[in-house]
Short mmCIF file of C-alpha atoms and ligand atoms in Angstrom, two decimals:
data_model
loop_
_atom_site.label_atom_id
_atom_site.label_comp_id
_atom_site.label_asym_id
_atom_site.label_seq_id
_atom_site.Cartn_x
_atom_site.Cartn_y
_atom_site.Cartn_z
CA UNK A 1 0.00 0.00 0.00
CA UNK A 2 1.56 3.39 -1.11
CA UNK A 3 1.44 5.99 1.40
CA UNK A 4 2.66 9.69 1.77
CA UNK A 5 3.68 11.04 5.37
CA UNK A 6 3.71 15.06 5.46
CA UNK A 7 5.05 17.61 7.98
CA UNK A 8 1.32 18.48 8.93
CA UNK A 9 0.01 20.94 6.54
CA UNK A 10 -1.76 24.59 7.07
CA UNK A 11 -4.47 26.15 5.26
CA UNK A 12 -3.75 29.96 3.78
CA UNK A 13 -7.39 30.50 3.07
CA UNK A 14 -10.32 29.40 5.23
CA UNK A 15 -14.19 30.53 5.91
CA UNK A 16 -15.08 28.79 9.19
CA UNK A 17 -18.78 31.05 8.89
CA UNK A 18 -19.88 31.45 12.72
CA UNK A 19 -22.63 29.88 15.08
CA UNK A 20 -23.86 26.55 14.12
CA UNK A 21 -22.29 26.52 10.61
CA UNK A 22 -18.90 27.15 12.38
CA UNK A 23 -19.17 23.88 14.77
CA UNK A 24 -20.41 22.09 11.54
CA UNK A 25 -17.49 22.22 9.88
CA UNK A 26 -14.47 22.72 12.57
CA UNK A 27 -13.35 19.72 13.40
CA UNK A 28 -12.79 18.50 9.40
CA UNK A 29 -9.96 21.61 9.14
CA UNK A 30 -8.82 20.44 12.65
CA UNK A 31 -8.48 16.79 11.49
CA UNK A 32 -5.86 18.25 8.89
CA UNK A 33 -4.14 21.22 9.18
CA UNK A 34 -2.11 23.39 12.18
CA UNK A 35 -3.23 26.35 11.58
CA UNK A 36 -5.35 28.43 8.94
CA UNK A 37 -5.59 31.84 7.72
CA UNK A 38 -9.71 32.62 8.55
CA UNK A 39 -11.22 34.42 6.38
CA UNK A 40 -13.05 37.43 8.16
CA UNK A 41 -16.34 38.29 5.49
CA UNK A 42 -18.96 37.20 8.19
CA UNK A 43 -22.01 39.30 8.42
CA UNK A 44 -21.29 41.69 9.43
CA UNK A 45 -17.47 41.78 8.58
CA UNK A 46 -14.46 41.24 11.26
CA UNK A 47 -13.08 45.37 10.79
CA UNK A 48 -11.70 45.69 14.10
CA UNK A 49 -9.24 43.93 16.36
CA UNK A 50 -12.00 43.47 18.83
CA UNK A 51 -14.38 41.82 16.94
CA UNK A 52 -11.07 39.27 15.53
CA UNK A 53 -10.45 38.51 19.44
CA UNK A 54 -14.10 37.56 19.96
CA UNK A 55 -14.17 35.44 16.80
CA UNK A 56 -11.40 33.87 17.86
CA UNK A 57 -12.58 33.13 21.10
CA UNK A 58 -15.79 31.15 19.47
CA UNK A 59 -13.54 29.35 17.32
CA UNK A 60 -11.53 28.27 19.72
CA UNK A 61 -14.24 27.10 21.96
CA UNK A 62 -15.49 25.26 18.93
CA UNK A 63 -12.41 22.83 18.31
CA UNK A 64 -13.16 19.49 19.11
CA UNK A 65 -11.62 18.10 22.57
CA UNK A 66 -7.91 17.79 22.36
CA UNK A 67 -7.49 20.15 19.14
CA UNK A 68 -4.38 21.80 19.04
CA UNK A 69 -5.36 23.95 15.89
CA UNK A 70 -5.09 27.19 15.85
CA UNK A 71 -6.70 29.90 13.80
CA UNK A 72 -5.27 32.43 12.37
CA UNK A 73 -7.62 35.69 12.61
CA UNK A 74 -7.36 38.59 9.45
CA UNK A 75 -9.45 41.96 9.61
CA UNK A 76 -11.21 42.88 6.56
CA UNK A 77 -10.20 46.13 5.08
CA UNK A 78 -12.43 48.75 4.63
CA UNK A 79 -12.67 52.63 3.00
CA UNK A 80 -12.32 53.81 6.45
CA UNK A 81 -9.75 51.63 8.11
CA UNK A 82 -7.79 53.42 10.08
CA UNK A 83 -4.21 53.32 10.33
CA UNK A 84 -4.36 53.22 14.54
CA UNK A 85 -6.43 49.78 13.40
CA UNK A 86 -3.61 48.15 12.00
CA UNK A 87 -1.14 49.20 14.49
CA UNK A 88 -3.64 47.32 16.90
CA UNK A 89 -4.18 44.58 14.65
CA UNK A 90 -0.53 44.09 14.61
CA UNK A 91 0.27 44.30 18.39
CA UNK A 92 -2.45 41.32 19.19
CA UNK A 93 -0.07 38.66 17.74
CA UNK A 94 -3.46 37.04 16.58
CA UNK A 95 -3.98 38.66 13.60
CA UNK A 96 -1.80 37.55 10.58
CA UNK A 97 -3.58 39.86 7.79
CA UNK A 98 -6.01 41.95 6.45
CA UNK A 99 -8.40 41.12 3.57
CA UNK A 100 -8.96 43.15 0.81
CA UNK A 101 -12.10 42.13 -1.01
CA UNK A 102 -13.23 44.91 -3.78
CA UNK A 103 -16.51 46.00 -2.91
CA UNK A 104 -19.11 43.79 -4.72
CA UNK A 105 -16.37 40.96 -6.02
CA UNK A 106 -18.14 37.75 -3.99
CA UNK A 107 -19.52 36.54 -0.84
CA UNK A 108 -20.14 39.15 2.12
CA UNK A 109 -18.25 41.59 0.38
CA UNK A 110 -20.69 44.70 0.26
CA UNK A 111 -18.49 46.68 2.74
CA UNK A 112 -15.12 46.26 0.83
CA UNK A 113 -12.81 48.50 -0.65
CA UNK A 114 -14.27 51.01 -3.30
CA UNK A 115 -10.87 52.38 -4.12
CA UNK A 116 -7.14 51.69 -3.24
CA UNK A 117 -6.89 55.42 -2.16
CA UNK A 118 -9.41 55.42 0.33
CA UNK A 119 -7.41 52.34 1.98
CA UNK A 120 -4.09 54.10 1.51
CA UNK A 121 -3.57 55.08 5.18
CA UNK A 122 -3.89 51.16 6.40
CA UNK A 123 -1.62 49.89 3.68
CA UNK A 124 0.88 52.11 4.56
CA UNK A 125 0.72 51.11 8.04
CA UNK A 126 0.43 47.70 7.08
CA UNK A 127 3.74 48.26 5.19
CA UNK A 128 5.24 49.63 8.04
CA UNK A 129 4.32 47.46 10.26
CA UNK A 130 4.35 44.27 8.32
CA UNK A 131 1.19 42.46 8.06
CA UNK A 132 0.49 41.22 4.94
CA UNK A 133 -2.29 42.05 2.49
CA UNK A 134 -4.55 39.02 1.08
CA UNK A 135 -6.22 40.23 -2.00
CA UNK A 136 -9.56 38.74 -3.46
CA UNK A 137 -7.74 39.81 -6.94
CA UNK A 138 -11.42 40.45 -9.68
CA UNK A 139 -12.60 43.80 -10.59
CA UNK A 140 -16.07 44.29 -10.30
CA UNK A 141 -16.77 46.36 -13.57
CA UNK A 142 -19.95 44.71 -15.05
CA UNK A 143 -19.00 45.43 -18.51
CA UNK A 144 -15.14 43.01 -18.01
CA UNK A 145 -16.05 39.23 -18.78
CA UNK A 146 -16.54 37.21 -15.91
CA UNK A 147 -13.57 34.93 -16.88
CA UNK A 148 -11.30 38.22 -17.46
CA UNK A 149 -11.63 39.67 -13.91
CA UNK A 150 -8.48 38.72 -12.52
CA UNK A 151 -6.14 38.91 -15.77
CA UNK A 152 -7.65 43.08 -15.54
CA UNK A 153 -7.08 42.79 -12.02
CA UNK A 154 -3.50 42.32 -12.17
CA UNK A 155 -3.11 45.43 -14.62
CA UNK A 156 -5.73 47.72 -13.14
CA UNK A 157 -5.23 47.34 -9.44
CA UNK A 158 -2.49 44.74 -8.53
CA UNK A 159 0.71 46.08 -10.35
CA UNK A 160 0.06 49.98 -9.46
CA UNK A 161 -0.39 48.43 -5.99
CA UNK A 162 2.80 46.92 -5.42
CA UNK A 163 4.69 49.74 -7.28
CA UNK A 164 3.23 52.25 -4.38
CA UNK A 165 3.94 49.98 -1.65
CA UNK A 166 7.27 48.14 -2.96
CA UNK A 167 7.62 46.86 1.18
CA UNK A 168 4.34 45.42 1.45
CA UNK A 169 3.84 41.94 1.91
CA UNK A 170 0.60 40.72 -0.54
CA UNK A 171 -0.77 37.94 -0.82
CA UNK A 172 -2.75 36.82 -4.22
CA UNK A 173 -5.61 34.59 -2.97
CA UNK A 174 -6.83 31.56 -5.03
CA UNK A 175 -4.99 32.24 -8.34
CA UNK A 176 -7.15 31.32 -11.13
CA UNK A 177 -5.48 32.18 -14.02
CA UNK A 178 -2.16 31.74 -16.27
CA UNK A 179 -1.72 35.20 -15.90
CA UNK A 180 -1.87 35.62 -11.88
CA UNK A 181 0.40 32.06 -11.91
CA UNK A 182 3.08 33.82 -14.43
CA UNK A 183 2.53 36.92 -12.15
CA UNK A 184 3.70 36.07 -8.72
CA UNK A 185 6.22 33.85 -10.47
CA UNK A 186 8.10 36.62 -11.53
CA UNK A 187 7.25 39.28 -8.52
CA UNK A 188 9.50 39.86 -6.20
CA UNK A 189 9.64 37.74 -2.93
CA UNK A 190 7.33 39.87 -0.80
CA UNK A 191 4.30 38.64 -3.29
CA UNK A 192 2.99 35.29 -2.76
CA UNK A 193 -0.08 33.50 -4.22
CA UNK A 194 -2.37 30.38 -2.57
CA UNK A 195 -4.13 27.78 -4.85
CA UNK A 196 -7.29 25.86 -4.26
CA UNK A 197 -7.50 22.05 -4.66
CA UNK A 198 -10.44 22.31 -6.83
CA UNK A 199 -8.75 25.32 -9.46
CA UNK A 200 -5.61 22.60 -9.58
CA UNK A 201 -8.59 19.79 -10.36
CA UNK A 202 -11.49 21.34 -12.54
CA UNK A 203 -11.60 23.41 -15.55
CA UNK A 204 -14.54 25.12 -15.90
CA UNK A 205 -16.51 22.25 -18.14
CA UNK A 206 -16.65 21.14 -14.78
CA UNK A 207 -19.69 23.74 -13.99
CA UNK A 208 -21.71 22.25 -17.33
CA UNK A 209 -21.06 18.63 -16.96
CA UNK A 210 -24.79 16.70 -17.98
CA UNK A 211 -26.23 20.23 -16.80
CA UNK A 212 -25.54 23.16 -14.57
CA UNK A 213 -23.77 22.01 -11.97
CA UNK A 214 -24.10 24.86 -8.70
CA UNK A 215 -22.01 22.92 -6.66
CA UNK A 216 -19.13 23.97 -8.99
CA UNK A 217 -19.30 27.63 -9.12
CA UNK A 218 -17.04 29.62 -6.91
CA UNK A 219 -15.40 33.11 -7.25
CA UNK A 220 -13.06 33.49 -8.76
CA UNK A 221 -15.30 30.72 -11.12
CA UNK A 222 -13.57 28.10 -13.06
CA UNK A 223 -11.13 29.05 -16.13
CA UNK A 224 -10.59 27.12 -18.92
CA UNK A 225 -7.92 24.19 -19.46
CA UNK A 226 -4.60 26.45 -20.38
CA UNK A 227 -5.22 28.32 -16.94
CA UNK A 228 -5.54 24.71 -14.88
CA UNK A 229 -2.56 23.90 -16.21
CA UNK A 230 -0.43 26.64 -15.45
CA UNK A 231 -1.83 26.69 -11.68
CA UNK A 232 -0.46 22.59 -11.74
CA UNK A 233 3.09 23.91 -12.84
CA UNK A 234 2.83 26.76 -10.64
CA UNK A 235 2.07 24.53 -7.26
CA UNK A 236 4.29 21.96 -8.07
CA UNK A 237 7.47 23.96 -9.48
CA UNK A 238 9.11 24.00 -6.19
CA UNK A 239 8.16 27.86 -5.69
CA UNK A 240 8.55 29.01 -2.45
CA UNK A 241 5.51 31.72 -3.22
CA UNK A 242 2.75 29.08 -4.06
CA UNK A 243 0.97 27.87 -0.97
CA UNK A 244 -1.99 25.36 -0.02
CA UNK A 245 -5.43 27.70 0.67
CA UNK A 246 -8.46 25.34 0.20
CA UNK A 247 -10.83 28.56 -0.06
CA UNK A 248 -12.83 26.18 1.50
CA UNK A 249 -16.33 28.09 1.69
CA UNK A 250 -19.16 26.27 2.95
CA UNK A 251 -23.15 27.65 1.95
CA UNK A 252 -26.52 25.85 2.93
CA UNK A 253 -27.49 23.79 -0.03
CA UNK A 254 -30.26 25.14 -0.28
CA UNK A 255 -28.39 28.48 -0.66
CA UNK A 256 -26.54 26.72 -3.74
CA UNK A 257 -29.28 24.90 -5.30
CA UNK A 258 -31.17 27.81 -6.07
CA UNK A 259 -31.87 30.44 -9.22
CA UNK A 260 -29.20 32.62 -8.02
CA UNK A 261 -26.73 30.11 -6.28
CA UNK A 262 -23.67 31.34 -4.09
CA UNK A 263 -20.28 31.10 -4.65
CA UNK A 264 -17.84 28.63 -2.85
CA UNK A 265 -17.12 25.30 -2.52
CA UNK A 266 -16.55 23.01 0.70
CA UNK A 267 -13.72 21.40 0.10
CA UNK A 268 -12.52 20.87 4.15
CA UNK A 269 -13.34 17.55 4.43
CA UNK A 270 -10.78 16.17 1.84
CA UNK A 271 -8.41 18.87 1.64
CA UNK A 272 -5.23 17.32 1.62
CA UNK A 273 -5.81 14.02 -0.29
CA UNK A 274 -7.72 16.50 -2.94
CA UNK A 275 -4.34 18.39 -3.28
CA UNK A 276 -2.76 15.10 -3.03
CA UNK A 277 -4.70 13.52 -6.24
CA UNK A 278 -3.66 16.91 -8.18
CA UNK A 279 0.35 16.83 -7.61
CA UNK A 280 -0.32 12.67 -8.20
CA UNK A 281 -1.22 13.91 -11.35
CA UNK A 282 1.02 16.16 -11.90
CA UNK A 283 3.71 13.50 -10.79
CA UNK A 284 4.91 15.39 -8.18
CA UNK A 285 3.80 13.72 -4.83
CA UNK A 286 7.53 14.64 -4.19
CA UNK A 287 6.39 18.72 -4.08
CA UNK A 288 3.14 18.51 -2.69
CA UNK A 289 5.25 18.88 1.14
CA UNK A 290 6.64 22.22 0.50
CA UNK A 291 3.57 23.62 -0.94
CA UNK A 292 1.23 22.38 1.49
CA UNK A 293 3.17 22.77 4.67
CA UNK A 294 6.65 24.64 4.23
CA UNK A 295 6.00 27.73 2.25
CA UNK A 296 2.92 29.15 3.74
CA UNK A 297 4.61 29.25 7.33
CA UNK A 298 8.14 30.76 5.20
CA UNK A 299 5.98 33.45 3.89
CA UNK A 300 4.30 34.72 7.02
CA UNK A 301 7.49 34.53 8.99
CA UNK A 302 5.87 31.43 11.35
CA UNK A 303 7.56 27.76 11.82
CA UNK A 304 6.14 25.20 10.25
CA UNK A 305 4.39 22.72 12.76
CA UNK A 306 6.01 20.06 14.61
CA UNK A 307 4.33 16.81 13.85
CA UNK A 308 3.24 15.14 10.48
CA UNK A 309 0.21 13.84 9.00
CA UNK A 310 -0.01 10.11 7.01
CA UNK A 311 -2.31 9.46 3.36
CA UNK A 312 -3.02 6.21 1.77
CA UNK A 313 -3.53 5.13 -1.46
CA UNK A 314 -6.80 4.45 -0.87
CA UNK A 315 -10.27 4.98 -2.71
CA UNK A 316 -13.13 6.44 -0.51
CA UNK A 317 -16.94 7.69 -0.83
CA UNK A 318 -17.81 11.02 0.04
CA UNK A 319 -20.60 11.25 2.12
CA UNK A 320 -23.70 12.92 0.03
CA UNK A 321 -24.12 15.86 1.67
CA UNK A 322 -22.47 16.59 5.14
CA UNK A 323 -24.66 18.33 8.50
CA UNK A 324 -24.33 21.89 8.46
CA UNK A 325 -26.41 23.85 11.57
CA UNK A 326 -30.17 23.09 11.54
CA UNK A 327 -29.63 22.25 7.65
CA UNK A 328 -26.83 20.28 5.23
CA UNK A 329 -24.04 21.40 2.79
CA UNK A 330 -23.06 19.41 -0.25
CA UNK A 331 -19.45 18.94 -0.23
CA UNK A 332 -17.31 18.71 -3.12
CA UNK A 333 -16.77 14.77 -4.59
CA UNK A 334 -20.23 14.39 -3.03
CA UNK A 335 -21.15 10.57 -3.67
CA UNK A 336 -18.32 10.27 -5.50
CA UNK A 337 -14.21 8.62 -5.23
CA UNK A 338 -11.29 10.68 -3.67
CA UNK A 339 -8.41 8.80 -3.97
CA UNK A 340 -6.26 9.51 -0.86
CA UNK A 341 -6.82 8.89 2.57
CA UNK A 342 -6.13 10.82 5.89
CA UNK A 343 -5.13 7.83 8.06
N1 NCD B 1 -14.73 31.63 -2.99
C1 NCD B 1 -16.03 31.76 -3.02
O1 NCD B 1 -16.64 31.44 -4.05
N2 NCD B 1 -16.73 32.24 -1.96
C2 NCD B 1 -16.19 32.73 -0.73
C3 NCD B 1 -15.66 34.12 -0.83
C4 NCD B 1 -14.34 34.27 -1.58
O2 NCD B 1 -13.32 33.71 -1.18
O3 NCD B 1 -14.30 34.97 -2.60
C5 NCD B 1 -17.28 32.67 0.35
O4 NCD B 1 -17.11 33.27 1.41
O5 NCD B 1 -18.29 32.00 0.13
ZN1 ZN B 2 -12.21 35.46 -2.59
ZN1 ZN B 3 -12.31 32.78 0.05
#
């Protein structure tokens, strides 16, 4: 039996949601990975220091008995975040960044950033200071193609960005594209990108397959073949700026299944061995270590963690659709083979 033993792995990009949802889906993060990077668009958002101590607090009270994992709080950037803010933020030792969704772009993200200039004053502290920027990298102009949103991105927003604030560290969340992967590639070091399992597994036939298929649209949505392919060379080119964030994003199905379904996909429950199938692919089991568990804790200036995690070679069922609160989630595989195993 083939099997794969990994310093234990973190995840760079998590929504843990709050209340009942939260305990729902806990303990299968906690099951894999040290630490994760939690994504703060709740309703309302997590702006202030305050509020990312209290959210920390639930999710901590949360973890199953005898958890160890540890969560890893971010504020969510605003017009009007203020540069004392950040200063706080960065004096808790609990918050690792702040989120920068552009107003509109996806899930919960009605109170983001309108323009870069209003949020000058906090990226300059955060500069200063040196907590890191995570960017949800679309524009939101209606009249850009859906699938073009991050390649504009990169021109519009990204690249002036960095060229203000040369010192700042930024990350590019869930790369999508050839462009973002050929991007950060050739950035310097203080830019780093995380990948999804399911961008390194589906191209976006994936959301038509026999019909529309709601349980495969996320933000940024699906690209086509080329762009799969590039984040696969990207994640397993031995990069130190590519690192494992599921974007794990659980909604109701109900929420999904619906004439205007939400983005995000819950990929939790099989995180690692979904990452693991892709760099099987790829043929490079051999790199999936440094990406999953190495260069996320290089990049945010944190050890990586002390013990390891074990996968076999081994085909399982996903479970249908998974408890969530008072109601259920379908998770990604649903019914269906993964092919590695969390022993
Ligand atoms: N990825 C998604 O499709 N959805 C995320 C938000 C996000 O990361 O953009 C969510 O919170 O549901
Ligand atoms: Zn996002
Ligand atoms: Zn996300």
């Amino acid at each position: 039996m083939h099997t794969l033993t990994l310093i234990r792995p973190d995840d760079w990009h998590l929504h843990l949601r709050d209340g009942d949802a939260l305990a729902a889906v806990l303990p299968d993060t906690c099951r894999q990975m040290g630490r994760a990077i939690i994504m703060p668009n709740l309703k309302p958002p997590v702006t202030t220091t305050e509020q990312a101590a209290a959210y920390r607090a639930r999710i901590l009270a949360a973890r199953p008995a005898g958890s160890a994992f540890e969560p890893l709080m971010t504020l969510y950037l605003t017009d009007r975040t203020s540069a004392d803010e950040i200063r706080r933020a960065k004096a808790s030792g609990f918050v690792h960044g702040v989120k920068l969704y552009p107003a509109g772009a996806t899930t919960n993200s009605d109170a983001g950033v309108t323009s870069i200039d209003k949020a000058m004053p906090a990226l300059e502290a955060m500069a200063e200071v040196g907590l890191p920027l995570l960017v949800h990298g679309e524009v939101t102009d209606p009249a850009i193609d859906i699938f073009d949103r991050e390649a504009v991105f990169i021109e519009q927003v990204f690249e002036p960005l960095i060229a203000r604030l040369p010192g700042l560290k930024v990350v590019f969340e869930h790369i999508t594209t050839r462009q973002a992967a050929e991007y950060v590639a050739a950035a310097p070091a203080n830019v780093g990108a995380t990948i999804t399992a399911h961008h390194l597994l589906m191209n976006r036939n994936a959301l038509f397959v026999g019909g529309v298929r709601p349980h495969h649209f996320c933000l940024p949505v699906l690209k086509r073949e080329t762009h799969r392919e590039a984040l696969v060379k990207a994640a397993t080119s031995g990069s130190p700026k590519f690192f494992l964030g599921t974007d794990s994003a659980p909604h109701a199905r109900h929420a999904k299944e619906s004439a205007c379904g939400c983005a995000g996909m819950y990929t939790a429950h099989a995180a690692i061995e979904l990452y693991a199938e892709a760099f099987e692919a790829a043929g490079a089991l051999d790199r999936l270590e440094a990406f999953a568990s190495l260069n996320g804790p290089a990049f945010y200036g944190l050890p990586a963690n002390a013990d390891t995690v074990t996968l076999v070679r081994e085909d399982w069922t996903v479970e249908p659709v998974l408890p969530f609160g008072d109601t259920e989630l379908v998770p990604l595989r649903a019914g269906e083979t993964v092919r590695w195993k969390l022993v």
